[in-house]
Short mmCIF file of C-alpha atoms in Angstrom, two decimals:
data_model
loop_
_atom_site.label_atom_id
_atom_site.label_comp_id
_atom_site.label_asym_id
_atom_site.label_seq_id
_atom_site.Cartn_x
_atom_site.Cartn_y
_atom_site.Cartn_z
CA MET A 16 -43.04 -2.90 8.35
CA THR A 17 -42.07 -3.87 4.80
CA GLU A 18 -40.68 -7.40 4.63
CA LEU A 19 -37.41 -8.12 2.90
CA THR A 20 -37.85 -9.37 -0.65
CA PRO A 21 -36.09 -12.58 -1.75
CA ASP A 22 -33.70 -10.50 -3.84
CA LEU A 23 -32.29 -8.91 -0.69
CA THR A 24 -30.79 -12.25 0.34
CA ALA A 25 -28.04 -11.41 -2.16
CA PHE A 26 -26.74 -8.90 0.36
CA ALA A 27 -26.38 -11.33 3.26
CA ASN A 28 -22.59 -10.98 3.14
CA VAL A 29 -22.75 -7.19 3.23
CA SER A 30 -23.49 -7.14 6.95
CA SER A 31 -21.45 -4.05 7.86
CA PHE A 32 -21.58 -1.35 5.17
CA LEU A 33 -19.90 1.19 7.42
CA PRO A 34 -16.42 0.54 8.78
CA VAL A 35 -15.25 2.94 11.47
CA ARG A 36 -12.70 4.23 8.99
CA PRO A 37 -12.87 3.80 5.20
CA LYS A 38 -10.08 1.95 3.45
CA VAL A 39 -9.50 5.01 1.27
CA PRO A 40 -9.55 8.02 3.65
CA GLU A 41 -11.17 11.27 2.57
CA ARG A 42 -8.44 13.23 0.86
CA THR A 43 -9.91 16.73 0.62
CA SER A 44 -11.16 19.01 3.38
CA LEU A 45 -14.67 20.46 3.12
CA ASP A 46 -13.27 23.94 2.48
CA GLU A 47 -11.43 22.74 -0.64
CA ARG A 48 -14.40 21.01 -2.27
CA ARG A 49 -16.27 22.43 -5.25
CA ARG A 50 -19.79 23.25 -4.03
CA PHE A 51 -22.97 22.86 -6.04
CA ARG A 52 -26.62 23.36 -5.23
CA THR A 53 -27.51 19.88 -6.47
CA ILE A 54 -25.69 16.78 -7.73
CA TRP A 55 -27.22 13.85 -9.61
CA ILE A 56 -25.35 10.55 -10.06
CA SER A 57 -26.62 7.16 -11.19
CA ASP A 58 -25.66 3.76 -12.56
CA ILE A 59 -22.77 3.19 -10.18
CA HIS A 60 -23.35 -0.59 -10.20
CA LEU A 61 -21.78 -1.35 -6.84
CA GLY A 62 -21.19 -5.08 -6.61
CA THR A 63 -19.63 -5.35 -10.06
CA LYS A 64 -16.06 -5.17 -11.32
CA GLY A 65 -17.15 -2.59 -13.89
CA CYS A 66 -17.80 0.03 -11.20
CA ASN A 67 -15.14 2.74 -11.36
CA ALA A 68 -14.93 3.06 -7.57
CA GLU A 69 -11.60 4.91 -7.63
CA LEU A 70 -12.95 7.68 -9.86
CA LEU A 71 -16.21 7.97 -7.91
CA ILE A 72 -14.36 8.18 -4.58
CA ASP A 73 -12.24 10.98 -6.06
CA PHE A 74 -15.42 12.74 -7.21
CA LEU A 75 -17.06 12.46 -3.79
CA ASP A 76 -13.88 13.76 -2.14
CA HIS A 77 -13.74 16.86 -4.35
CA THR A 78 -17.41 17.95 -4.53
CA ASP A 79 -20.25 18.81 -2.18
CA SER A 80 -23.88 19.90 -2.53
CA ASP A 81 -27.02 20.85 -0.64
CA THR A 82 -28.89 17.94 -2.27
CA LEU A 83 -27.64 14.68 -3.76
CA TYR A 84 -29.88 12.52 -5.95
CA LEU A 85 -28.96 8.85 -6.45
CA VAL A 86 -30.83 8.15 -9.66
CA GLY A 87 -30.94 4.35 -9.71
CA ASP A 88 -28.73 1.32 -10.32
CA ILE A 89 -26.56 2.32 -7.38
CA ILE A 90 -26.25 -1.34 -6.33
CA ASP A 91 -26.35 -4.07 -8.99
CA GLY A 92 -28.64 -6.69 -7.47
CA TRP A 93 -28.78 -8.65 -10.74
CA ARG A 94 -25.05 -9.40 -10.58
CA LEU A 95 -24.88 -9.91 -6.83
CA LYS A 96 -27.51 -12.63 -7.05
CA LYS A 97 -25.30 -14.49 -9.52
CA LYS A 98 -21.95 -13.93 -7.86
CA PHE A 99 -21.10 -11.98 -4.72
CA TYR A 100 -18.51 -9.25 -5.25
CA TRP A 101 -18.06 -6.38 -2.80
CA PRO A 102 -14.54 -4.93 -2.38
CA ALA A 103 -13.66 -2.48 0.38
CA GLU A 104 -13.79 0.45 -2.06
CA HIS A 105 -17.51 -0.15 -2.56
CA ASN A 106 -17.98 0.11 1.20
CA ASP A 107 -16.03 3.38 1.03
CA ILE A 108 -18.56 4.80 -1.44
CA VAL A 109 -21.49 3.88 0.81
CA TRP A 110 -19.59 5.36 3.77
CA ARG A 111 -19.09 8.65 1.94
CA ILE A 112 -22.74 8.90 0.91
CA LEU A 113 -24.00 8.29 4.46
CA LYS A 114 -21.36 10.69 5.77
CA ARG A 115 -22.86 13.40 3.57
CA ALA A 116 -26.29 12.71 5.04
CA HIS A 117 -24.78 13.03 8.52
CA ARG A 118 -23.29 16.40 7.54
CA GLY A 119 -26.71 17.70 6.49
CA THR A 120 -26.87 16.97 2.76
CA ARG A 121 -30.34 15.93 1.65
CA ILE A 122 -29.98 12.58 -0.13
CA VAL A 123 -32.75 11.10 -2.28
CA TYR A 124 -32.33 7.53 -3.57
CA ILE A 125 -34.52 6.57 -6.54
CA PRO A 126 -33.95 2.84 -7.23
CA GLY A 127 -33.58 1.62 -10.82
CA ASN A 128 -34.07 -1.76 -12.46
CA HIS A 129 -30.80 -3.26 -11.18
CA ASP A 130 -31.60 -2.27 -7.60
CA GLU A 131 -35.37 -2.73 -7.94
CA MET A 132 -35.42 -4.78 -4.70
CA VAL A 133 -35.15 -1.43 -2.88
CA ARG A 134 -38.35 -0.07 -4.48
CA PRO A 135 -40.73 -1.61 -1.89
CA PHE A 136 -39.07 0.65 0.69
CA ALA A 137 -40.20 3.84 -1.11
CA GLY A 138 -41.30 6.45 1.40
CA MET A 139 -38.88 5.26 4.07
CA ASN A 140 -35.68 6.85 5.35
CA PHE A 141 -32.50 4.90 6.11
CA GLY A 142 -29.60 6.70 7.78
CA GLY A 143 -30.75 10.02 6.35
CA VAL A 144 -31.26 8.61 2.83
CA GLU A 145 -34.80 9.08 1.49
CA ILE A 146 -36.12 6.27 -0.72
CA ALA A 147 -38.52 7.35 -3.49
CA ARG A 148 -39.89 5.91 -6.74
CA ALA A 149 -39.52 9.36 -8.37
CA ALA A 150 -39.05 12.95 -7.25
CA PHE A 151 -39.62 16.54 -8.33
CA HIS A 152 -36.85 19.09 -8.04
CA ASP A 153 -37.22 22.88 -8.13
CA THR A 154 -34.15 24.60 -9.56
CA ALA A 155 -32.74 27.90 -8.31
CA ASP A 156 -34.06 29.68 -11.44
CA GLY A 157 -37.63 28.47 -10.86
CA ARG A 158 -37.91 25.41 -13.12
CA ARG A 159 -39.54 22.16 -12.04
CA LEU A 160 -37.77 18.91 -12.99
CA MET A 161 -39.03 15.34 -12.80
CA VAL A 162 -36.35 12.94 -11.51
CA LEU A 163 -36.52 9.18 -12.21
CA HIS A 164 -34.20 6.37 -13.20
CA GLY A 165 -35.69 5.93 -16.66
CA ASP A 166 -36.12 2.17 -17.08
CA GLU A 167 -39.86 2.89 -17.12
CA PHE A 168 -39.41 4.06 -20.71
CA ASP A 169 -37.16 1.22 -21.90
CA THR A 170 -39.30 -0.94 -24.22
CA ILE A 171 -36.88 -3.87 -23.91
CA MET A 172 -37.23 -3.83 -20.13
CA LEU A 173 -41.02 -3.56 -20.29
CA ALA A 174 -41.83 -6.01 -23.10
CA HIS A 175 -38.95 -8.52 -23.09
CA ARG A 176 -37.49 -8.80 -19.61
CA TRP A 177 -35.59 -12.00 -20.51
CA LEU A 178 -33.83 -10.10 -23.31
CA ALA A 179 -32.78 -7.46 -20.82
CA PHE A 180 -31.02 -10.12 -18.72
CA VAL A 181 -29.25 -11.53 -21.80
CA GLY A 182 -28.16 -8.03 -22.73
CA ASP A 183 -26.94 -7.50 -19.19
CA ALA A 184 -24.68 -10.58 -19.43
CA LEU A 185 -23.20 -9.38 -22.73
CA TYR A 186 -22.78 -5.88 -21.35
CA HIS A 187 -20.80 -7.12 -18.36
CA ALA A 188 -18.54 -9.10 -20.68
CA MET A 189 -17.79 -5.79 -22.40
CA MET A 190 -17.20 -4.21 -18.97
CA ARG A 191 -14.55 -6.83 -18.17
CA LEU A 192 -12.77 -5.86 -21.38
CA ASN A 193 -13.21 -2.22 -20.42
CA THR A 194 -11.57 -2.85 -17.03
CA TRP A 195 -8.62 -4.63 -18.65
CA VAL A 196 -8.08 -1.78 -21.14
CA ALA A 197 -8.28 0.81 -18.33
CA SER A 198 -5.69 -1.11 -16.28
CA VAL A 199 -3.26 -1.26 -19.21
CA ARG A 200 -3.67 2.45 -19.94
CA LYS A 201 -3.09 3.30 -16.28
CA LEU A 202 0.08 1.16 -16.29
CA PHE A 203 1.43 3.27 -19.15
CA GLY A 204 0.38 6.55 -17.52
CA LEU A 205 -2.47 7.19 -19.97
CA PRO A 206 -5.77 8.82 -18.90
CA TYR A 207 -8.98 6.84 -18.43
CA TRP A 208 -10.79 5.90 -21.66
CA SER A 209 -13.86 3.69 -22.13
CA ILE A 210 -13.87 1.28 -25.06
CA SER A 211 -17.57 0.52 -24.50
CA LYS A 212 -18.50 4.22 -24.53
CA ALA A 213 -16.57 4.76 -27.76
CA ALA A 214 -18.23 1.72 -29.37
CA LYS A 215 -21.70 2.90 -28.30
CA HIS A 216 -21.25 6.21 -30.11
CA LYS A 217 -20.06 4.45 -33.28
CA VAL A 218 -22.82 1.86 -33.59
CA LYS A 219 -25.75 3.22 -35.58
CA ASN A 220 -28.45 1.18 -33.82
CA ALA A 221 -27.21 2.27 -30.39
CA VAL A 222 -27.25 5.93 -31.46
CA GLU A 223 -30.80 5.58 -32.81
CA PHE A 224 -31.98 3.87 -29.61
CA ILE A 225 -30.51 6.64 -27.44
CA SER A 226 -32.13 9.37 -29.56
CA LYS A 227 -35.55 7.69 -29.44
CA TYR A 228 -35.25 7.05 -25.72
CA GLU A 229 -34.40 10.69 -25.02
CA ALA A 230 -37.36 11.91 -27.09
CA ILE A 231 -39.79 9.54 -25.32
CA VAL A 232 -38.62 10.56 -21.84
CA ALA A 233 -38.80 14.27 -22.71
CA ARG A 234 -42.31 13.86 -24.14
CA ALA A 235 -43.45 12.09 -20.97
CA ALA A 236 -42.08 14.98 -18.91
CA GLY A 237 -43.89 17.49 -21.11
CA GLU A 238 -47.17 15.58 -20.71
CA ARG A 239 -46.76 15.86 -16.93
CA GLY A 240 -46.42 19.62 -17.15
CA VAL A 241 -42.86 19.96 -15.86
CA ASP A 242 -40.04 21.98 -17.37
CA GLY A 243 -37.59 19.10 -17.66
CA VAL A 244 -36.54 15.63 -16.65
CA VAL A 245 -33.42 14.11 -15.10
CA CYS A 246 -32.73 10.40 -15.57
CA GLY A 247 -29.98 7.81 -15.97
CA HIS A 248 -30.34 4.19 -17.14
CA ILE A 249 -28.79 4.34 -20.63
CA HIS A 250 -25.25 5.29 -19.47
CA THR A 251 -25.15 8.28 -21.82
CA ALA A 252 -24.78 11.73 -20.26
CA ASP A 253 -26.55 14.44 -22.22
CA ILE A 254 -28.29 17.82 -22.05
CA ARG A 255 -30.88 18.51 -24.76
CA ASP A 256 -34.01 20.55 -25.33
CA PHE A 257 -37.10 19.07 -26.96
CA ASP A 258 -40.14 20.89 -28.33
CA HIS A 259 -43.45 19.95 -26.72
CA GLY A 260 -46.30 21.92 -28.19
CA GLU A 261 -45.56 25.58 -27.61
CA ASN A 262 -43.13 24.80 -24.81
CA SER A 263 -39.61 23.41 -24.55
CA VAL A 264 -38.72 20.47 -22.30
CA ALA A 265 -35.18 20.06 -20.99
CA TYR A 266 -33.74 16.54 -21.00
CA TYR A 267 -30.86 15.77 -18.63
CA ASN A 268 -29.09 12.43 -18.29
CA ASP A 269 -26.43 12.20 -15.58
CA GLY A 270 -24.61 9.29 -17.27
CA ASP A 271 -22.91 6.56 -15.23
CA TRP A 272 -19.85 5.46 -13.24
CA VAL A 273 -19.08 2.38 -15.34
CA GLU A 274 -18.26 3.86 -18.74
CA GLY A 275 -18.31 7.65 -18.90
CA CYS A 276 -17.91 8.48 -15.18
CA THR A 277 -20.08 11.58 -15.25
CA ALA A 278 -22.35 13.57 -12.94
CA LEU A 279 -24.98 16.23 -13.52
CA VAL A 280 -24.70 19.32 -11.32
CA GLU A 281 -26.83 22.39 -10.70
CA HIS A 282 -24.99 25.61 -9.92
CA PHE A 283 -26.41 28.09 -7.43
CA ASP A 284 -27.88 30.21 -10.25
CA GLY A 285 -29.87 27.22 -11.57
CA SER A 286 -27.62 26.53 -14.57
CA MET A 287 -26.86 22.86 -15.26
CA GLU A 288 -23.62 21.17 -16.28
CA ILE A 289 -22.32 17.66 -16.91
CA LEU A 290 -18.99 16.94 -15.24
CA HIS A 291 -16.87 14.36 -17.07
CA TRP A 292 -14.73 13.36 -14.11
CA PRO A 293 -11.77 11.77 -15.94
CA GLU A 294 -11.42 15.11 -17.77
CA GLU A 295 -11.72 17.00 -14.48
CA ILE A 296 -8.90 14.90 -12.99
CA ALA A 297 -6.71 15.47 -16.06
CA LYS A 298 -7.36 19.22 -15.81
CA ARG A 299 -6.50 19.21 -12.11
CA GLU A 300 -3.23 17.35 -12.74
CA THR A 301 -2.31 19.76 -15.55
CA GLU A 302 -2.91 22.71 -13.22
CA LYS A 303 -0.73 21.12 -10.53
CA VAL A 304 2.12 20.65 -13.00
CA ALA A 305 1.75 24.27 -14.15
CA VAL A 306 1.93 25.52 -10.56
CA VAL A 307 5.05 23.42 -9.83
CA GLU A 308 6.73 24.66 -13.02
CA ALA A 309 5.89 28.29 -12.13
CA GLU A 310 7.28 27.88 -8.61
CA THR A 311 10.44 26.26 -9.98
CA ALA A 312 10.89 29.13 -12.45
CA LEU A 313 10.50 31.72 -9.65
CA GLU A 314 13.07 29.95 -7.51
CA ALA A 315 15.52 29.80 -10.41
CA ALA A 316 15.05 33.52 -11.27
#
């Protein structure tokens, strides 16, 4: 049996992931959920204050799928080793994921760099969750996709690991600011908005890095003879096509649940879509208001 790595000592206080009942009960019945063939989510960063647990719980309560891929950085071992942080809502997320496995959803967990301590358990199954270093997914329309976290293609991670840790510290400082801004906006009844996501799209160097990263990952997928690739890691949801010789390679990034709060989904016809969950919530609330106004108008007529 694989021995626990030293990094796993960071989870000594998380001795009971599954309460009998979650703190936040499931709010939507299975019949009312939006069903997809496949869902990909990544970069949740459980164990940090930047994790948007409330939005992710809402997402899990309103969607379902035959297969769920957890594409890395689900738990943030880097931060937990420095300071333990695990609120009840993070337990609720784990509870919901394992509940899906119990209901028959196939769940594949591909660890990333922040939860790399789980990688030695590749090939094992815990509570219905398969652990894998990478996976291949066949879509309903016959395409073959390579699924991996994506840190394998991050030159900073590979060549300058110390710089990655420095960047991580600075990034979490930005996340604290992000959390404060989100709290203020919520207090005034404003929708969720990420200051870090907005800054990322404005900074030229960040935009160039993202573009180069996407091209490198797509090229690697093309060299492996697959039709596309699904990854996370850079917290930037995207769907793009890249030329590779005479063929085209599809690049999919499912985003994150720290900044953008997005998921990648496959419909039952094989088509792919990125769900921006704050926008989905706003749309749902608008529809509720419209229904109430229509009912009020009918009663008054």
